[in-house]
Short mmCIF file of C-alpha atoms and ligand atoms in Angstrom, two decimals:
data_model
loop_
_atom_site.label_atom_id
_atom_site.label_comp_id
_atom_site.label_asym_id
_atom_site.label_seq_id
_atom_site.Cartn_x
_atom_site.Cartn_y
_atom_site.Cartn_z
CA UNK H 1 -5.83 17.67 8.30
CA UNK H 2 -1.90 17.71 7.79
CA UNK H 3 -1.67 17.76 11.66
CA UNK H 4 -4.20 14.87 11.96
CA UNK H 5 -2.21 12.82 9.43
CA UNK H 6 1.09 13.51 11.40
CA UNK H 7 -0.59 12.46 14.69
CA UNK H 8 -2.59 9.29 13.68
CA UNK H 9 -0.46 7.72 10.89
CA UNK H 10 2.97 6.27 10.92
CA UNK H 11 5.31 8.65 9.00
CA UNK H 12 5.12 8.16 5.17
CA UNK H 13 7.80 6.04 3.62
CA UNK H 14 7.60 8.12 0.44
CA UNK H 15 9.55 11.39 0.07
CA UNK H 16 6.58 13.59 0.20
CA UNK H 17 8.53 16.85 0.01
CA UNK H 18 10.42 15.82 -3.20
CA UNK H 19 7.09 14.66 -4.64
CA UNK H 20 5.38 17.83 -3.81
CA UNK H 21 8.04 19.98 -5.46
CA UNK H 22 7.93 17.79 -8.71
CA UNK H 23 4.11 18.00 -8.77
CA UNK H 24 4.14 21.88 -8.27
CA UNK H 25 6.78 22.34 -11.03
CA UNK H 26 4.87 19.95 -13.33
CA UNK H 27 1.58 21.64 -12.84
CA UNK H 28 3.00 25.15 -13.14
CA UNK H 29 4.80 24.42 -16.39
CA UNK H 30 1.80 22.53 -18.20
CA UNK H 31 -0.72 25.16 -16.96
CA UNK H 32 1.57 27.94 -18.56
CA UNK H 33 1.46 25.99 -21.90
CA UNK H 34 -2.30 26.17 -21.63
CA UNK H 35 -2.80 22.43 -20.87
CA UNK H 36 -5.26 20.85 -18.65
CA UNK H 37 -3.81 18.72 -15.76
CA UNK H 38 -5.32 15.65 -14.31
CA UNK H 39 -4.28 13.85 -10.99
CA UNK H 40 -5.22 10.16 -11.32
CA UNK H 41 -5.00 8.06 -8.09
CA UNK H 42 -4.64 4.27 -8.90
CA UNK H 43 -4.42 0.97 -7.02
CA UNK H 44 -5.16 -0.26 -3.59
CA UNK H 45 -3.69 0.83 -0.26
CA UNK H 46 -1.73 -1.35 2.22
CA UNK H 47 -2.69 -0.74 5.95
CA UNK H 48 -0.12 -2.15 8.42
CA UNK H 49 -1.20 -4.15 11.49
CA UNK H 50 2.13 -3.89 13.20
CA UNK H 51 4.68 -1.09 13.13
CA UNK H 52 7.47 -3.43 12.16
CA UNK H 53 5.01 -4.66 9.52
CA UNK H 54 4.80 -8.32 8.86
CA UNK H 55 0.95 -8.31 8.18
CA UNK H 56 -1.24 -5.78 6.58
CA UNK H 57 -4.82 -5.31 5.27
CA UNK H 58 -4.93 -4.91 1.60
CA UNK H 59 -7.61 -4.96 -1.34
CA UNK H 60 -8.12 -6.37 -4.80
CA UNK H 61 -7.46 -3.18 -6.94
CA UNK H 62 -4.91 -3.95 -9.63
CA UNK H 63 -4.51 -0.31 -10.85
CA UNK H 64 -5.66 -1.24 -14.35
CA UNK H 65 -8.43 1.44 -14.29
CA UNK H 66 -6.01 4.13 -13.37
CA UNK H 67 -3.23 2.99 -15.81
CA UNK H 68 -5.69 2.49 -18.77
CA UNK H 69 -7.31 6.01 -18.04
CA UNK H 70 -3.80 7.78 -17.92
CA UNK H 71 -3.29 6.62 -21.56
CA UNK H 72 -6.69 8.02 -22.61
CA UNK H 73 -5.99 11.35 -20.79
CA UNK H 74 -2.63 11.59 -22.44
CA UNK H 75 -4.24 10.94 -25.87
CA UNK H 76 -6.78 13.71 -25.14
CA UNK H 77 -3.88 16.23 -24.56
CA UNK H 78 -3.95 16.32 -20.77
CA UNK H 79 -0.79 16.39 -18.62
CA UNK H 80 -1.05 13.53 -16.17
CA UNK H 81 0.06 13.18 -12.55
CA UNK H 82 -0.18 9.37 -11.96
CA UNK H 83 -0.22 8.71 -8.22
CA UNK H 84 -0.20 4.97 -8.13
CA UNK H 85 0.54 2.13 -5.77
CA UNK H 86 4.04 0.62 -6.00
CA UNK H 87 4.00 -2.35 -8.45
CA UNK H 88 0.27 -1.83 -9.60
CA UNK H 89 -0.43 -1.52 -13.30
CA UNK H 90 1.43 1.22 -15.10
CA UNK H 91 0.37 2.99 -18.42
CA UNK H 92 1.52 1.06 -21.50
CA UNK H 93 3.38 -1.66 -19.74
CA UNK H 94 0.04 -2.71 -18.27
CA UNK H 95 -0.72 -4.75 -21.35
CA UNK H 96 2.19 -7.02 -20.63
CA UNK H 97 1.91 -7.32 -16.84
CA UNK H 98 0.83 -11.13 -17.05
CA UNK H 99 3.42 -12.28 -19.51
CA UNK H 100 6.64 -14.25 -18.51
CA UNK H 101 9.34 -12.11 -20.12
CA UNK H 102 11.73 -14.94 -20.34
CA UNK H 103 9.32 -16.56 -22.88
CA UNK H 104 9.06 -13.40 -24.78
CA UNK H 105 12.80 -12.93 -25.26
CA UNK H 106 15.31 -14.76 -27.35
CA UNK H 107 19.03 -15.01 -27.06
CA UNK H 108 21.08 -14.51 -30.17
CA UNK H 109 24.68 -15.29 -30.32
CA UNK H 110 27.24 -12.48 -30.74
CA UNK H 111 27.55 -11.27 -34.39
CA UNK H 112 31.01 -13.08 -34.61
CA UNK H 113 32.56 -15.71 -32.37
CA UNK H 114 34.38 -13.97 -29.63
CA UNK H 115 33.09 -10.54 -30.45
CA UNK H 116 31.00 -8.75 -27.80
CA UNK H 117 27.99 -10.03 -25.76
CA UNK H 118 25.23 -12.16 -27.08
CA UNK H 119 22.18 -10.23 -28.16
CA UNK H 120 18.63 -10.24 -26.84
CA UNK H 121 15.49 -9.94 -29.19
CA UNK H 122 11.90 -9.84 -28.35
CA UNK H 123 9.46 -12.12 -30.15
CA UNK H 124 6.56 -10.15 -31.11
CA UNK H 125 4.09 -13.01 -31.04
CA UNK H 126 4.42 -12.90 -27.18
CA UNK H 127 3.74 -9.18 -27.23
CA UNK H 128 0.61 -8.35 -29.02
CA UNK H 129 0.39 -4.74 -30.25
CA UNK H 130 3.87 -3.96 -29.07
CA UNK H 131 4.91 -1.75 -31.96
CA UNK H 132 1.98 0.71 -31.54
CA UNK H 133 2.44 0.48 -27.68
CA UNK H 134 6.15 1.36 -27.92
CA UNK H 135 5.42 4.31 -30.31
CA UNK H 136 2.83 5.62 -27.97
CA UNK H 137 5.00 5.25 -25.05
CA UNK H 138 8.01 6.81 -26.52
CA UNK H 139 5.92 9.81 -27.80
CA UNK H 140 4.48 10.18 -24.29
CA UNK H 141 8.04 10.17 -22.88
CA UNK H 142 9.21 12.83 -25.20
CA UNK H 143 6.21 15.01 -24.53
CA UNK H 144 6.95 15.12 -20.79
CA UNK H 145 3.20 14.89 -20.08
CA UNK H 146 3.32 12.07 -17.52
CA UNK H 147 4.58 12.41 -13.94
CA UNK H 148 4.46 9.30 -12.05
CA UNK H 149 4.43 9.34 -8.22
CA UNK H 150 4.37 6.17 -6.28
CA UNK H 151 2.79 5.32 -2.98
CA UNK H 152 2.89 2.11 -0.79
CA UNK H 153 1.15 2.58 2.47
CA UNK H 154 -2.09 4.22 3.34
CA UNK H 155 -0.13 7.04 5.03
CA UNK H 156 1.97 7.70 1.89
CA UNK H 157 -1.16 8.06 -0.07
CA UNK H 158 -2.97 10.42 2.27
CA UNK H 159 0.18 12.81 2.48
CA UNK H 160 0.72 12.67 -1.32
CA UNK H 161 -2.93 13.36 -2.05
CA UNK H 162 -2.71 16.43 0.11
CA UNK H 163 0.50 17.53 -1.64
CA UNK H 164 -1.06 17.07 -5.01
CA UNK H 165 -4.04 18.97 -4.16
CA UNK H 166 -1.84 21.92 -3.02
CA UNK H 167 0.09 21.72 -6.39
CA UNK H 168 -3.10 21.71 -8.50
CA UNK H 169 -5.12 24.34 -6.68
CA UNK H 170 -3.47 27.33 -8.51
CA UNK H 171 -4.81 25.80 -11.77
CA UNK H 172 -8.49 26.43 -10.72
CA UNK H 173 -11.09 24.80 -12.97
CA UNK H 174 -8.57 23.43 -15.49
CA UNK H 175 -7.31 20.94 -12.82
CA UNK H 176 -9.11 17.63 -12.61
CA UNK H 177 -8.96 14.99 -9.92
CA UNK H 178 -9.74 11.52 -10.95
CA UNK H 179 -9.79 9.41 -7.72
CA UNK H 180 -9.84 5.79 -8.97
CA UNK H 181 -7.70 4.31 -6.15
CA UNK H 182 -9.31 1.83 -3.75
CA UNK H 183 -8.40 3.48 -0.50
CA UNK H 184 -8.90 1.49 2.64
CA UNK H 185 -11.77 2.86 4.90
CA UNK H 186 -10.10 1.51 8.01
CA UNK H 187 -6.69 1.87 9.74
CA UNK H 188 -5.01 1.30 13.09
CA UNK H 189 -3.78 4.61 14.62
CA UNK H 190 0.14 4.58 15.09
CA UNK H 191 -0.35 4.87 18.83
CA UNK H 192 -2.35 1.83 19.01
CA UNK H 193 -0.40 -0.36 16.80
CA UNK H 194 1.72 -3.17 18.30
CA UNK H 195 5.37 -2.75 17.57
CA UNK H 196 6.23 -6.40 17.00
CA UNK H 197 4.66 -9.19 15.01
CA UNK H 198 1.35 -10.22 16.44
CA UNK H 199 1.81 -13.75 17.95
CA UNK H 200 -0.61 -16.46 16.94
CA UNK H 201 0.10 -18.08 20.43
CA UNK H 202 -2.12 -15.42 21.76
CA UNK H 203 -5.16 -16.96 20.27
CA UNK H 204 -7.61 -15.74 17.63
CA UNK H 205 -6.99 -12.09 16.40
CA UNK H 206 -9.42 -9.31 17.41
CA UNK H 207 -8.59 -5.84 16.09
CA UNK H 208 -10.53 -2.46 16.19
CA UNK H 209 -9.84 -0.12 13.44
CA UNK H 210 -10.63 3.48 13.09
CA UNK H 211 -12.23 5.27 10.14
CA UNK H 212 -9.74 6.84 7.74
CA UNK H 213 -10.52 10.58 7.44
CA UNK H 214 -12.52 11.39 4.21
CA UNK H 215 -9.99 13.36 2.14
CA UNK H 216 -12.67 14.30 -0.38
CA UNK H 217 -14.36 16.74 1.96
CA UNK H 218 -11.31 18.96 2.64
CA UNK H 219 -10.25 18.62 -0.98
CA UNK H 220 -13.48 19.96 -2.36
CA UNK H 221 -13.95 22.61 0.29
CA UNK H 222 -10.49 23.85 0.98
CA UNK H 223 -7.63 22.38 -0.92
CA UNK H 224 -8.69 22.79 -4.50
CA UNK H 225 -12.22 24.22 -4.45
CA UNK H 226 -12.38 25.35 -8.06
CA UNK H 227 -11.13 22.02 -9.48
CA UNK H 228 -13.22 19.38 -11.31
CA UNK H 229 -13.30 16.53 -9.08
CA UNK H 230 -14.40 12.88 -9.87
CA UNK H 231 -14.62 10.18 -7.20
CA UNK H 232 -15.23 6.47 -7.84
CA UNK H 233 -17.77 4.16 -6.06
CA UNK H 234 -17.45 0.33 -6.12
CA UNK H 235 -20.14 -1.69 -4.76
CA UNK H 236 -21.01 -5.49 -4.93
CA UNK H 237 -24.66 -4.93 -4.66
CA UNK H 238 -26.20 -3.29 -7.74
CA UNK H 239 -29.37 -2.25 -5.77
CA UNK H 240 -27.61 0.30 -3.73
CA UNK H 241 -24.99 1.63 -6.24
CA UNK H 242 -26.68 4.67 -7.59
CA UNK H 243 -28.24 5.70 -4.29
CA UNK H 244 -24.71 5.50 -2.86
CA UNK H 245 -23.19 7.63 -5.61
CA UNK H 246 -25.87 10.29 -5.13
CA UNK H 247 -25.12 10.19 -1.31
CA UNK H 248 -21.61 10.82 -1.99
CA UNK H 249 -22.34 13.78 -4.33
CA UNK H 250 -24.74 15.31 -1.70
CA UNK H 251 -22.12 14.88 1.08
CA UNK H 252 -18.97 16.12 -0.69
CA UNK H 253 -20.58 18.52 -3.30
CA UNK H 254 -18.08 17.45 -6.05
CA UNK H 255 -18.96 17.10 -9.75
CA UNK H 256 -19.08 13.40 -10.71
CA UNK H 257 -19.23 9.97 -9.28
CA UNK H 258 -18.16 7.08 -11.56
CA UNK H 259 -20.11 4.04 -10.17
CA UNK H 260 -19.25 0.49 -10.77
CA UNK H 261 -20.02 -3.04 -9.65
CA UNK H 262 -17.18 -5.48 -8.87
CA UNK H 263 -18.61 -8.22 -11.26
CA UNK H 264 -18.94 -5.96 -14.35
CA UNK H 265 -16.34 -3.20 -13.63
CA UNK H 266 -14.55 -3.76 -16.95
CA UNK H 267 -17.57 -3.43 -19.13
CA UNK H 268 -20.03 -1.06 -17.54
CA UNK H 269 -20.04 2.16 -15.37
CA UNK H 270 -22.59 4.74 -14.59
CA UNK H 271 -21.39 8.50 -14.74
CA UNK H 272 -23.49 9.93 -11.88
CA UNK H 273 -23.85 13.78 -11.33
CA UNK H 274 -26.39 15.72 -9.30
CA UNK H 275 -28.73 15.90 -12.27
CA UNK H 276 -28.16 12.97 -14.53
CA UNK H 277 -26.95 9.47 -14.89
CA UNK H 278 -25.22 8.15 -18.00
CA UNK H 279 -24.62 4.44 -18.51
CA UNK H 280 -21.43 3.57 -20.38
CA UNK H 281 -20.91 -0.04 -21.53
CA UNK H 282 -18.78 -2.12 -23.89
CA UNK H 283 -20.67 -4.42 -26.34
CA UNK H 284 -19.28 -8.13 -26.69
CA UNK H 285 -18.05 -7.09 -30.16
CA UNK H 286 -16.27 -4.04 -28.82
CA UNK H 287 -14.82 -6.24 -26.15
CA UNK H 288 -13.50 -8.69 -28.69
CA UNK H 289 -11.97 -5.84 -30.79
CA UNK H 290 -10.05 -4.48 -27.70
CA UNK H 291 -12.20 -1.40 -26.94
CA UNK H 292 -11.77 -0.49 -23.26
CA UNK H 293 -14.37 1.05 -21.04
CA UNK H 294 -11.77 3.72 -19.95
CA UNK H 295 -11.79 5.14 -23.49
CA UNK H 296 -15.58 5.85 -23.12
CA UNK H 297 -15.22 7.22 -19.52
CA UNK H 298 -12.46 9.59 -20.53
CA UNK H 299 -14.26 10.66 -23.60
CA UNK H 300 -17.26 11.54 -21.44
CA UNK H 301 -15.37 13.19 -18.67
CA UNK H 302 -13.12 15.35 -20.66
CA UNK H 303 -16.25 16.84 -22.48
CA UNK H 304 -17.87 17.45 -19.00
CA UNK H 305 -14.62 19.08 -17.89
CA UNK H 306 -14.66 21.41 -20.87
CA UNK H 307 -18.29 22.48 -20.00
CA UNK H 308 -17.16 22.90 -16.47
CA UNK H 309 -14.30 25.29 -17.34
CA UNK H 310 -16.62 27.40 -19.78
CA UNK H 311 -19.09 27.76 -16.86
CA UNK H 312 -16.55 28.57 -14.34
CA UNK H 313 -15.04 31.21 -16.68
CA UNK H 314 -18.45 32.86 -17.38
CA UNK H 315 -19.17 33.25 -13.64
O1 LIG D 401 -7.85 -1.05 -10.01
P1 LIG D 401 -8.83 -1.79 -10.77
O2 LIG D 401 -8.78 -1.50 -12.09
O3 LIG D 401 -8.50 -3.24 -10.45
O4 LIG D 401 -10.21 -1.56 -10.01
C1 LIG D 401 -10.80 -0.18 -10.28
C2 LIG D 401 -11.64 0.15 -9.12
C3 LIG D 401 -12.77 -0.83 -8.87
C4 LIG D 401 -10.69 0.14 -7.83
C5 LIG D 401 -12.19 1.60 -9.32
O5 LIG D 401 -12.92 1.60 -10.48
C6 LIG D 401 -13.04 2.14 -8.19
O6 LIG D 401 -14.16 1.95 -8.06
N1 LIG D 401 -12.32 2.74 -7.17
C7 LIG D 401 -12.95 3.25 -5.97
C8 LIG D 401 -13.28 2.13 -5.08
C9 LIG D 401 -14.12 2.61 -3.84
O7 LIG D 401 -13.42 3.11 -2.92
O8 LIG D 401 -15.21 2.49 -3.73
#
């Protein structure tokens, strides 16, 4: 697979070697402290249409699922590798991604005229829940249990996922893969990509894209065969959702698919395994009081992971 990635995709923009070393050291240190480690993938991928890229194919994913999930995994005691799209939502700060910071900050005069710089103060009414969020953020920083790794292009993502799988493989069943990123199914091989900006004067654009190799298959079979692996399935048609989730489980033989529908992805998901389907949802009341579906997803999955580890140990 590493060779196929090298041949078919433009070289990654990310520093994959440095990220691989950081992930290995992080996994080793937390595992030796007896901690479970989860790799979360989060956000969409950008697929270039030209090698000097002006245009690209993207998708809607904001990274909110991954960022919120990271917080709940940290709260559950996991060490988290957060493999996320550059500028997509980030744990803790995600709550303020839509605010205009200039409205939230106030300029205060220096303590005495001519002494020092003016000071800047945040207005809490623009930052709901900021005290708790700051406390959680700082305690997470001190604990050293979050390792953020960024990707930008599809090529970055694929190379970094392979590196992450290699880093987590030695942890066996105590490693979890939580693959919530919305990864493109299509790409243009590097050898077929035009170098320069596609000219509109050449008329309507027709492109043929190849299928992106399914990383789940080698991940489950070869790269981290003992790990607990969760993939996500997004559909727009509810009629086919559960059938597609079971098809993925049959094909890749991993442990769980979290199935969701575009219109309701913030309030309901189905946790699908080869022998059960559990519906998780948020009531209107819970929604109003700020309960998030990710809290329920992580509560469910950490319990399943615990059983999985116990079973693996007894075999
Ligand atoms: O990133 P987000 O919070 O906006 O959306 C989350 C999601 C829909 C991308 C995720 O829940 C998901 O289903 N990811 C897998 C998509 C797929 O490839 O089917």
